[in-house]
């Protein structure tokens, strides 16, 4: 089985939970050959994961290229010819109508995903013949875009504020960059599988429209919610913020509408999906799982100062600063405690803020940023307590991995963390360093409780969150989708009477005649005669047949059918008299 797995800013170029999940599927699910379709920020990032034999890779960089076709394998002479034939007339006649519809859909407050899908399909077909950059960079495109946006902004009911020139250029630039996805070929596969309800879902939707490919959507987090959360840190104008969130809303609605199966990694995410109109019968939760042979139970740590570890990237969404403030509170009560953060720097500016806060809190060597851990199991084993202080999560691997190694967990009550921990850890509200510190102190001063909760957490992880279970559920989903074995009840058998059959055939004949398929219509009318040769419809049918022969210029045959009609009417009349 061949599966198209689409990613965005994750596998195989970046570390993290989604990348871990992708790597597990691709390396462990042996009956499947994966085609990885990776959307990148730029083409210069280093590949972090090696794909196994049998897997292939498409990359689509959104920024960092001069030509939008640089990532394609299309020969230069072919691209050159496409440029030459992309003239003003072609742009006006074929591209501008699609472009207008695209902009209208993106800025609309109420979304129409099926219309949006047809626009994307039209653009995909257009760029099979015409060149992407020549089309988008045309002056008429700028004039068209400016007119649409300024007209919409002038209408107060649109909710769009008046943009400045920078806002117009930037927002059009987003369209140019993001929708280069439709400029990329779609491979033929058995199933398409998107790792998020994001732009990486576009190839899956196109594959469904082009090849009727079933579409599986996995939701690790809620993409639209995450974009809302991150907007406050981006410093965009009111217009750009509104434009971006509406564009993301269009994309998420598109994914939710066209996915045959939506598989969130926790029940928590279902609330968002059902709110966006995903029917519960299309939702099938598949929890993340880990390899119990890798994340083995930790041996007892030797006596010494308590060590509190966090395994998370340095990113505002992980709220490392709340962890640091909680650490300061704990250190005031337990001065020999040690705090370690294992994780690569995702946002450099945020990391620098964390370093400044460390100095401000005067924690010295008591709080360490250890960088990315190459030996993940050893990182968990190094701590007595594992902490996660995120403000947003789906179903984080770090919690399940900690549980599998037998470590007690203190985490913020966000996303699906409660579903993972159950009663085997401490949950606190996010952005509350005092509550987080109190949760940590619960275990710092009680080694027996740490050991007991750690054992309970491991038992829970072995019951619900193993790698074998994850692989089994994904393979079953692929097979179900690929074979179209979506649990549908067979339609009840309805007995159709000869008269109903005749009416159906006559309607078909009438439609064929209306389209000018006269001989085909005659054949259908004759079929209607065979179904009920003695019905009251016979004279009408014979008259219609005669008329069709007349249109064909076969006047003798038309006269024969009229004679049959008169004879039939006469026969009926004689019967009625007798």
Coordinates of C-alpha atoms in Angstrom, one line a residue:
X1 CA 0.0 0.0 0.0
X2 CA 1.3 3.5 -0.9
X3 CA 0.3 6.4 1.4
X4 CA 0.9 10.1 0.9
X5 CA 1.9 11.5 4.3
X6 CA 1.9 15.4 4.3
X7 CA 3.7 17.5 6.9
X8 CA 4.2 21.2 7.6
X9 CA 7.3 22.5 9.3
X10 CA 7.9 19.2 11.0
X11 CA 9.1 15.8 9.6
X12 CA 11.7 15.0 8.4
X13 CA 13.4 18.4 8.9
X14 CA 12.6 19.3 12.5
X15 CA 12.5 17.5 15.9
X16 CA 9.3 17.3 17.9
X17 CA 6.2 15.2 18.8
X18 CA 4.7 15.3 15.3
X19 CA 8.1 14.3 13.8
X20 CA 8.4 11.5 16.3
X21 CA 5.0 10.2 15.3
X22 CA 5.8 10.4 11.6
X23 CA 9.1 8.6 12.1
X24 CA 7.4 5.8 14.0
X25 CA 4.8 5.2 11.3
X26 CA 7.3 5.4 8.4
X27 CA 9.8 3.0 10.0
X28 CA 7.5 0.6 11.8
X29 CA 4.5 0.2 9.6
X30 CA 6.1 -2.2 7.2
X31 CA 3.1 -3.0 4.9
X32 CA 3.1 0.6 3.8
X33 CA 5.3 2.6 1.4
X34 CA 5.2 6.2 2.3
X35 CA 5.5 9.2 0.0
X36 CA 6.4 12.1 2.3
X37 CA 5.2 15.5 1.1
X38 CA 7.0 18.1 3.3
X39 CA 6.1 21.8 3.3
X40 CA 9.2 23.8 4.5
X41 CA 9.8 27.4 5.5
X42 CA 12.8 27.4 3.2
X43 CA 15.0 24.9 1.3
X44 CA 18.1 25.3 3.5
X45 CA 16.9 23.4 6.6
X46 CA 18.8 20.2 7.4
X47 CA 17.0 16.9 7.2
X48 CA 16.9 15.5 10.8
X49 CA 15.4 12.1 10.0
X50 CA 16.6 9.5 7.5
X51 CA 13.8 7.9 5.5
X52 CA 13.8 4.1 5.2
X53 CA 14.1 2.2 1.9
X54 CA 10.8 2.3 0.1
X55 CA 9.9 5.8 1.2
X56 CA 10.2 8.8 -1.1
X57 CA 10.3 12.6 -0.4
X58 CA 8.7 15.6 -2.0
X59 CA 9.7 19.0 -0.6
X60 CA 7.8 22.3 -1.1
X61 CA 9.7 25.3 0.3
X62 CA 7.4 28.3 0.7
X63 CA 10.2 30.9 1.1
X64 CA 13.9 31.1 0.2
X65 CA 13.6 30.5 -3.5
X66 CA 13.7 33.0 -6.4
X67 CA 11.6 30.8 -8.7
X68 CA 8.5 28.9 -7.4
X69 CA 9.5 26.0 -9.6
X70 CA 12.9 25.4 -8.1
X71 CA 11.7 22.5 -6.0
X72 CA 10.1 20.7 -9.1
X73 CA 11.8 18.1 -11.2
X74 CA 10.4 19.7 -14.3
X75 CA 13.1 20.2 -16.9
X76 CA 14.1 23.9 -17.5
X77 CA 13.1 23.9 -21.2
X78 CA 9.6 22.9 -20.2
X79 CA 9.4 25.7 -17.6
X80 CA 10.8 28.2 -20.1
X81 CA 8.0 27.2 -22.6
X82 CA 5.4 27.6 -19.9
X83 CA 6.7 31.1 -19.2
X84 CA 6.6 32.0 -22.9
X85 CA 3.0 30.9 -23.3
X86 CA 1.8 32.7 -20.1
X87 CA 0.8 35.9 -21.8
X88 CA -1.5 38.7 -20.7
X89 CA -4.5 37.2 -22.6
X90 CA -4.1 33.8 -20.9
X91 CA -3.8 35.5 -17.5
X92 CA -6.9 37.6 -18.1
X93 CA -9.0 34.8 -19.5
X94 CA -8.0 31.9 -17.3
X95 CA -6.1 33.0 -14.1
X96 CA -7.8 36.2 -13.1
X97 CA -11.3 34.6 -12.6
X98 CA -9.7 31.9 -10.4
X99 CA -7.6 34.4 -8.5
X100 CA -10.7 36.6 -7.8
X101 CA -12.6 33.6 -6.5
X102 CA -9.6 32.6 -4.3
X103 CA -9.4 36.1 -2.7
X104 CA -13.1 36.4 -2.2
X105 CA -13.2 33.0 -0.4
X106 CA -10.2 33.8 1.8
X107 CA -11.5 37.2 3.1
X108 CA -15.1 35.8 3.5
X109 CA -16.2 35.5 7.1
X110 CA -18.5 32.5 6.3
X111 CA -16.6 29.8 4.5
X112 CA -17.6 27.6 1.6
X113 CA -15.1 24.7 1.6
X114 CA -16.4 23.0 -1.5
X115 CA -16.2 26.1 -3.6
X116 CA -12.7 26.7 -2.2
X117 CA -11.7 23.1 -3.2
X118 CA -12.9 23.7 -6.8
X119 CA -10.9 27.0 -6.9
X120 CA -7.7 25.1 -5.8
X121 CA -8.4 22.4 -8.4
X122 CA -8.8 25.0 -11.1
X123 CA -5.5 26.6 -10.1
X124 CA -3.8 23.2 -10.1
X125 CA -5.0 22.5 -13.6
X126 CA -4.0 26.0 -14.7
X127 CA -0.5 25.6 -13.5
X128 CA -0.1 22.4 -15.4
X129 CA 0.0 24.5 -18.5
X130 CA 1.0 28.1 -17.4
X131 CA 3.9 29.3 -15.3
X132 CA 3.2 30.2 -11.6
X133 CA 5.4 33.3 -11.2
X134 CA 4.5 34.9 -14.5
X135 CA 0.8 34.6 -13.6
X136 CA 1.0 35.9 -10.0
X137 CA 3.5 38.7 -10.7
X138 CA 1.4 40.2 -13.5
X139 CA 0.4 43.8 -12.9
X140 CA -3.2 43.0 -13.6
X141 CA -3.1 40.6 -10.6
X142 CA -1.9 43.4 -8.4
X143 CA -4.6 45.8 -9.7
X144 CA -7.3 43.1 -9.3
X145 CA -6.2 42.3 -5.7
X146 CA -6.0 45.9 -4.6
X147 CA -9.5 46.6 -5.9
X148 CA -11.0 43.6 -4.2
X149 CA -9.4 44.3 -0.8
X150 CA -10.0 48.0 -0.8
X151 CA -13.6 47.6 -1.8
X152 CA -14.1 44.9 0.9
X153 CA -12.4 47.1 3.6
X154 CA -14.6 50.1 2.7
X155 CA -17.6 47.9 3.6
X156 CA -17.9 48.1 7.4
X157 CA -19.8 44.8 7.5
X158 CA -16.8 42.9 6.1
X159 CA -14.9 43.2 9.4
X160 CA -11.7 44.1 7.5
X161 CA -9.8 47.3 8.4
X162 CA -8.3 49.5 5.8
X163 CA -4.9 48.2 4.8
X164 CA -1.8 50.3 4.1
X165 CA 0.5 49.5 1.2
X166 CA 2.6 47.2 3.2
X167 CA -0.4 45.2 4.3
X168 CA -1.5 44.8 0.7
X169 CA 1.9 43.7 -0.5
X170 CA 2.4 41.4 2.5
X171 CA -1.0 39.7 2.2
X172 CA -0.6 39.2 -1.5
X173 CA 2.8 37.8 -0.8
X174 CA 1.3 35.2 1.5
X175 CA -1.0 34.1 -1.3
X176 CA 1.9 33.8 -3.7
X177 CA 4.0 31.8 -1.2
X178 CA 1.5 29.5 0.4
X179 CA -0.4 28.5 -2.7
X180 CA 2.8 27.4 -4.5
X181 CA 1.5 24.1 -3.1
X182 CA -1.0 23.9 -6.0
X183 CA 2.0 24.3 -8.4
X184 CA 3.4 20.9 -7.2
X185 CA 2.4 17.5 -8.8
X186 CA 0.2 15.1 -6.7
X187 CA 1.5 11.5 -6.7
X188 CA -1.0 8.7 -7.2
X189 CA -1.4 6.7 -3.9
X190 CA -3.9 4.4 -2.1
X191 CA -4.5 6.8 0.8
X192 CA -3.5 10.4 1.6
X193 CA -2.8 11.3 5.2
X194 CA -2.2 14.8 6.5
X195 CA -0.5 15.4 9.8
X196 CA -2.5 18.6 10.4
X197 CA -5.6 20.5 9.3
X198 CA -3.2 23.0 7.8
X199 CA -1.8 23.9 4.4
X200 CA -0.3 20.4 4.2
X201 CA -3.9 19.2 3.8
X202 CA -4.2 20.8 0.4
X203 CA -2.4 18.0 -1.5
X204 CA -4.7 15.5 0.2
X205 CA -7.8 17.4 -0.9
X206 CA -6.5 17.7 -4.5
X207 CA -5.7 14.0 -4.5
X208 CA -9.2 13.3 -3.5
X209 CA -10.6 15.5 -6.3
X210 CA -8.2 14.3 -8.9
X211 CA -8.0 10.6 -8.1
X212 CA -10.8 9.9 -5.6
X213 CA -8.1 9.1 -3.0
X214 CA -9.5 8.6 0.5
X215 CA -8.2 11.2 3.0
X216 CA -7.2 10.6 6.6
X217 CA -6.6 13.7 8.7
X218 CA -4.6 13.4 12.0
X219 CA -4.9 16.3 14.5
X220 CA -2.1 16.5 17.0
X221 CA -3.2 20.0 18.0
X222 CA -6.0 22.3 16.7
X223 CA -4.3 24.3 14.0
X224 CA -6.7 27.2 14.0
X225 CA -6.5 27.6 17.7
X226 CA -2.7 27.5 17.7
X227 CA -2.7 30.3 15.0
X228 CA -5.0 32.4 17.2
X229 CA -2.7 31.9 20.2
X230 CA 0.4 32.9 18.2
X231 CA -1.0 36.0 16.5
X232 CA -0.5 38.1 19.6
X233 CA 3.3 37.6 19.4
X234 CA 3.6 38.5 15.7
X235 CA 3.0 42.2 15.8
X236 CA 0.8 42.3 12.7
X237 CA -1.6 45.1 11.8
X238 CA -5.3 44.7 12.4
X239 CA -5.8 44.0 8.6
X240 CA -3.0 41.4 8.4
X241 CA -4.1 39.6 11.5
X242 CA -7.6 39.4 10.2
X243 CA -6.5 38.3 6.7
X244 CA -4.2 35.6 8.1
X245 CA -6.7 34.1 10.5
X246 CA -9.4 34.1 7.8
X247 CA -7.0 32.4 5.4
X248 CA -6.2 29.7 8.0
X249 CA -10.0 29.3 8.7
X250 CA -10.5 28.6 5.0
X251 CA -7.8 26.0 5.1
X252 CA -9.0 24.2 8.3
X253 CA -12.6 24.2 7.0
X254 CA -11.3 22.7 3.7
X255 CA -9.6 19.9 5.6
X256 CA -12.5 19.1 7.9
X257 CA -14.9 19.0 5.0
X258 CA -12.9 16.6 2.7
X259 CA -11.3 14.2 5.3
X260 CA -13.0 10.8 5.2
X261 CA -11.6 10.1 8.7
X262 CA -10.5 12.6 11.2
X263 CA -8.3 11.1 13.9
X264 CA -7.4 13.5 16.8
X265 CA -4.8 12.2 19.2
X266 CA -7.1 12.9 22.1
X267 CA -10.8 13.3 23.0
X268 CA -10.1 16.9 23.9
X269 CA -9.6 17.9 20.3
X270 CA -13.0 16.4 19.3
X271 CA -14.8 19.4 20.8
X272 CA -13.1 21.7 18.3
X273 CA -13.7 19.4 15.4
X274 CA -17.4 18.9 16.1
X275 CA -17.7 22.7 16.5
X276 CA -16.4 23.0 13.0
X277 CA -19.0 20.7 11.6
X278 CA -17.1 17.3 11.6
X279 CA -19.7 14.6 12.1
X280 CA -18.9 12.3 15.0
X281 CA -19.1 9.2 12.8
X282 CA -16.1 10.6 10.8
X283 CA -14.0 11.0 14.0
X284 CA -11.9 8.1 15.3
X285 CA -9.4 9.0 18.1
X286 CA -6.0 7.4 17.9
X287 CA -3.9 8.2 20.9
X288 CA -0.1 8.6 20.5
X289 CA 1.9 5.7 21.8
X290 CA 5.6 4.9 22.5
X291 CA 7.9 2.0 22.2
X292 CA 8.0 0.2 25.5
X293 CA 11.2 -1.5 24.5
X294 CA 12.9 1.9 24.2
X295 CA 11.3 3.8 27.1
X296 CA 12.1 1.2 29.7
X297 CA 11.4 1.6 33.4
X298 CA 14.0 3.7 35.1
X299 CA 16.2 2.1 37.8
X300 CA 16.0 3.7 41.3
X301 CA 18.1 6.8 41.4
X302 CA 20.8 7.0 44.1
X303 CA 20.1 9.2 47.1
X304 CA 20.8 12.9 46.5
X305 CA 19.2 16.2 45.7
X306 CA 15.9 16.0 43.9
X307 CA 16.1 16.5 40.1
X308 CA 13.2 18.0 38.2
X309 CA 13.4 17.7 34.4
X310 CA 11.5 19.0 31.5
X311 CA 11.7 17.5 28.0
X312 CA 10.4 20.3 25.6
X313 CA 11.6 22.6 22.9
X314 CA 12.3 26.2 23.9
X315 CA 9.2 27.8 22.6
X316 CA 6.6 30.2 24.0
X317 CA 3.9 27.6 23.7
X318 CA 5.8 25.4 26.2
X319 CA 5.9 28.4 28.7
X320 CA 9.3 27.7 30.0
X321 CA 9.3 30.9 31.9
X322 CA 6.4 29.7 34.2
X323 CA 8.5 26.6 34.9
X324 CA 11.5 28.9 35.8
X325 CA 9.4 31.0 38.2
X326 CA 8.0 27.8 39.8
X327 CA 11.6 26.6 40.1
X328 CA 12.5 29.7 42.0
X329 CA 9.7 29.1 44.5
X330 CA 10.8 25.5 45.0
X331 CA 14.5 26.5 45.4
X332 CA 13.5 28.8 48.2
X333 CA 12.1 25.8 50.1
X334 CA 14.5 23.1 48.8
X335 CA 17.8 24.9 48.0
X336 CA 19.5 21.7 46.8
X337 CA 17.0 20.9 44.1
X338 CA 18.2 20.8 40.5
X339 CA 16.2 21.8 37.4
X340 CA 17.1 20.7 33.8
X341 CA 15.4 21.5 30.5
X342 CA 16.2 19.1 27.6
X343 CA 15.2 20.6 24.3
X344 CA 16.4 22.4 21.2
X345 CA 15.8 26.1 20.7
X346 CA 12.7 26.7 18.5
X347 CA 12.4 30.4 19.0
X348 CA 15.7 32.2 19.6
X349 CA 14.2 35.4 20.9
X350 CA 12.3 33.5 23.5
X351 CA 15.4 31.5 24.6
X352 CA 17.2 34.8 25.1
X353 CA 14.3 36.0 27.3
X354 CA 14.6 32.8 29.3
X355 CA 18.3 33.4 29.8
X356 CA 17.7 36.9 31.0
X357 CA 15.0 35.6 33.4
X358 CA 17.4 33.0 34.8
X359 CA 19.8 35.8 35.7
X360 CA 17.0 37.9 37.2
X361 CA 15.9 35.0 39.4
X362 CA 19.5 34.3 40.4
X363 CA 19.2 30.5 39.9
X364 CA 22.8 29.9 38.7
X365 CA 23.7 26.3 38.2
X366 CA 20.5 25.1 39.9
X367 CA 18.6 25.7 36.5
X368 CA 20.3 24.3 33.4
X369 CA 19.3 24.4 29.7
X370 CA 20.9 21.2 28.5
X371 CA 20.0 21.4 24.8
X372 CA 18.6 18.7 22.6
X373 CA 18.8 15.2 24.2
X374 CA 20.1 12.6 21.8
X375 CA 19.3 9.8 24.4
X376 CA 15.7 10.6 25.3
X377 CA 15.3 7.7 27.7
X378 CA 18.4 8.8 29.6
X379 CA 16.9 12.3 29.9
X380 CA 13.8 10.9 31.6
X381 CA 15.8 8.6 33.8
X382 CA 17.9 11.6 35.0
X383 CA 15.0 13.2 36.7
X384 CA 13.0 12.3 39.8
X385 CA 10.0 14.3 38.5
X386 CA 9.0 15.3 35.0
X387 CA 7.3 18.6 34.4
X388 CA 5.4 20.1 31.4
X389 CA 4.2 23.7 31.7
X390 CA 2.7 24.2 28.3
X391 CA -0.2 26.7 27.6
X392 CA -1.4 24.5 24.7
X393 CA -1.0 20.8 23.9
X394 CA -2.7 18.0 22.1
X395 CA -1.5 14.7 23.4
X396 CA 2.2 15.2 24.2
X397 CA 4.7 12.4 23.8
X398 CA 6.7 13.7 26.8
X399 CA 3.9 12.9 29.2
X400 CA 3.4 9.3 27.9
X401 CA 7.2 8.7 27.6
X402 CA 7.6 9.9 31.2
X403 CA 4.8 7.6 32.3
X404 CA 6.4 4.6 30.4
X405 CA 9.7 5.2 32.3
X406 CA 7.9 5.1 35.6
X407 CA 8.4 8.8 36.4
X408 CA 5.7 10.9 38.2
X409 CA 4.5 13.9 36.1
X410 CA 3.4 17.4 37.1
X411 CA 1.8 19.1 34.1
X412 CA -0.6 21.9 33.2
X413 CA -4.2 20.9 32.5
X414 CA -4.3 21.7 28.8
X415 CA -5.3 19.6 25.8
X416 CA -5.3 15.9 26.2
X417 CA -2.8 15.7 29.1
X418 CA -5.6 14.8 31.5
X419 CA -6.6 11.9 29.3
X420 CA -3.0 10.7 29.3
X421 CA -2.3 11.0 33.1
X422 CA -5.7 9.9 34.4
X423 CA -5.1 9.8 38.2
X424 CA -1.4 9.0 38.0
X425 CA 0.0 12.6 38.2
X426 CA -0.6 16.2 39.3
X427 CA -2.5 18.6 37.0
X428 CA -2.3 22.4 37.6
X429 CA -3.7 25.4 35.8
X430 CA -1.5 26.9 33.1
X431 CA 0.5 30.2 33.6
X432 CA 0.4 29.7 37.4
X433 CA 3.9 29.3 38.8
X434 CA 2.7 29.0 42.4
X435 CA 0.4 26.1 41.6
X436 CA 3.1 24.4 39.5
X437 CA 5.6 24.8 42.4
X438 CA 3.1 23.3 44.8
X439 CA 2.6 20.3 42.5
X440 CA 6.4 19.8 42.3
X441 CA 6.8 20.0 46.0
X442 CA 4.1 17.2 46.4
X443 CA 6.7 14.8 45.0
X444 CA 10.0 16.5 46.1
X445 CA 9.4 15.8 49.8
X446 CA 7.9 12.3 49.3
X447 CA 10.1 9.7 47.6
X448 CA 7.7 6.8 48.4
X449 CA 4.8 8.7 46.7
X450 CA 7.0 9.3 43.7
X451 CA 7.7 5.6 43.3
X452 CA 4.1 4.6 43.8
X453 CA 2.7 7.2 41.3
X454 CA 5.5 6.3 38.8
X455 CA 4.5 2.6 38.9
X456 CA 0.8 3.5 38.4
X457 CA 1.7 5.7 35.4
X458 CA 3.7 3.0 33.8
X459 CA 0.9 0.5 34.1
X460 CA -1.5 3.0 32.5
X461 CA 0.9 3.7 29.7
X462 CA 1.3 -0.1 29.0
X463 CA -2.5 -0.5 28.9
X464 CA -3.4 2.4 26.6
X465 CA -0.4 4.1 24.9
X466 CA 1.9 1.5 23.4
X467 CA 3.5 1.7 19.9
X468 CA 1.9 -1.6 18.8
X469 CA -1.6 -0.2 19.4
X470 CA -0.8 3.0 17.4
X471 CA 0.5 1.0 14.4
X472 CA -2.4 -1.4 14.5
X473 CA -5.0 1.3 14.5
X474 CA -3.3 3.3 11.7
X475 CA -2.9 0.2 9.5
X476 CA -6.6 -0.7 10.0
X477 CA -7.6 2.9 9.1
X478 CA -5.5 2.8 5.9
X479 CA -7.0 -0.6 4.9
X480 CA -10.5 0.5 5.7
X481 CA -10.1 3.7 3.6
X482 CA -8.2 2.1 0.8
X483 CA -10.7 -0.6 0.2
X484 CA -13.6 1.8 0.7
X485 CA -14.7 -0.4 3.6
X486 CA -16.2 2.5 5.4
X487 CA -18.9 1.0 7.6
X488 CA -21.9 1.6 5.5
X489 CA -25.1 -0.4 5.9
X490 CA -26.4 -1.9 2.7
X491 CA -29.2 0.0 1.2
X492 CA -32.6 -1.6 1.8
X493 CA -33.9 -3.5 -1.3
X494 CA -37.0 -1.6 -2.6
X495 CA -39.3 -3.5 -5.0
X496 CA -39.7 -1.4 -8.1
X497 CA -43.0 -2.0 -10.1
X498 CA -43.0 -2.3 -13.9
X499 CA -44.8 1.0 -14.2
X500 CA -42.1 2.8 -12.1
X501 CA -39.4 1.1 -14.3
X502 CA -41.1 2.3 -17.4
X503 CA -41.4 5.9 -16.1
X504 CA -37.7 5.9 -15.3
X505 CA -36.8 4.6 -18.8
X506 CA -39.1 7.2 -20.4
X507 CA -37.5 10.0 -18.4
X508 CA -34.1 8.8 -19.6
X509 CA -35.4 8.8 -23.2
X510 CA -36.8 12.3 -22.9
X511 CA -33.4 13.6 -21.5
X512 CA -31.5 11.9 -24.4
X513 CA -33.8 13.5 -26.9
X514 CA -33.4 16.9 -25.4
X515 CA -29.7 16.6 -25.8
X516 CA -30.0 15.6 -29.4
X517 CA -29.2 11.9 -29.0
X518 CA -32.2 10.8 -31.0
X519 CA -31.3 7.2 -31.8
X520 CA -30.3 6.5 -28.2
X521 CA -33.7 8.0 -27.1
X522 CA -35.5 5.8 -29.6
X523 CA -33.8 2.7 -28.0
X524 CA -35.0 3.8 -24.5
X525 CA -38.6 4.4 -25.7
X526 CA -38.6 0.9 -27.2
X527 CA -37.4 -0.5 -23.9
X528 CA -40.3 1.3 -22.2
X529 CA -42.7 -0.4 -24.7
X530 CA -41.3 -3.9 -23.7
X531 CA -41.8 -3.2 -20.0
X532 CA -45.5 -2.5 -20.4
X533 CA -46.7 -3.3 -23.9
X534 CA -50.3 -2.8 -23.0
X535 CA -50.1 0.4 -20.9
X536 CA -51.9 3.7 -21.6
X537 CA -48.5 5.2 -22.4
X538 CA -48.1 3.3 -25.6
X539 CA -49.7 5.9 -28.0
X540 CA -47.5 8.6 -26.4
X541 CA -44.4 6.5 -26.8
X542 CA -45.1 5.6 -30.4
X543 CA -45.8 9.3 -31.2
X544 CA -42.5 10.3 -29.6
X545 CA -40.6 7.6 -31.6
X546 CA -42.3 8.8 -34.8
X547 CA -41.2 12.4 -34.1
X548 CA -37.6 11.3 -33.5
X549 CA -37.5 9.5 -36.8
X550 CA -38.9 12.6 -38.4
X551 CA -36.0 14.6 -37.0
X552 CA -33.5 12.1 -38.3
X553 CA -35.1 12.5 -41.8
X554 CA -36.3 8.9 -41.8
X555 CA -39.8 9.7 -42.9
X556 CA -41.0 6.2 -43.9
X557 CA -40.1 4.9 -40.5
X558 CA -41.9 7.8 -38.9
X559 CA -45.0 6.9 -40.9
X560 CA -44.8 3.3 -39.8
X561 CA -44.7 4.3 -36.1
X562 CA -47.7 6.7 -36.6
X563 CA -49.6 3.8 -38.3
X564 CA -48.8 1.6 -35.3
X565 CA -50.1 4.3 -33.0
X566 CA -53.4 4.6 -34.9
X567 CA -53.8 0.9 -35.0
X568 CA -53.2 0.6 -31.2
X569 CA -55.7 3.4 -30.5
X570 CA -58.3 1.7 -32.7
X571 CA -57.8 -1.6 -31.0
X572 CA -58.3 0.0 -27.6
X573 CA -61.5 1.7 -28.8
X574 CA -62.9 -1.6 -30.2
X575 CA -62.3 -3.3 -26.9
X576 CA -64.1 -0.6 -25.0
X577 CA -67.1 -0.8 -27.4
X578 CA -67.3 -4.6 -27.1

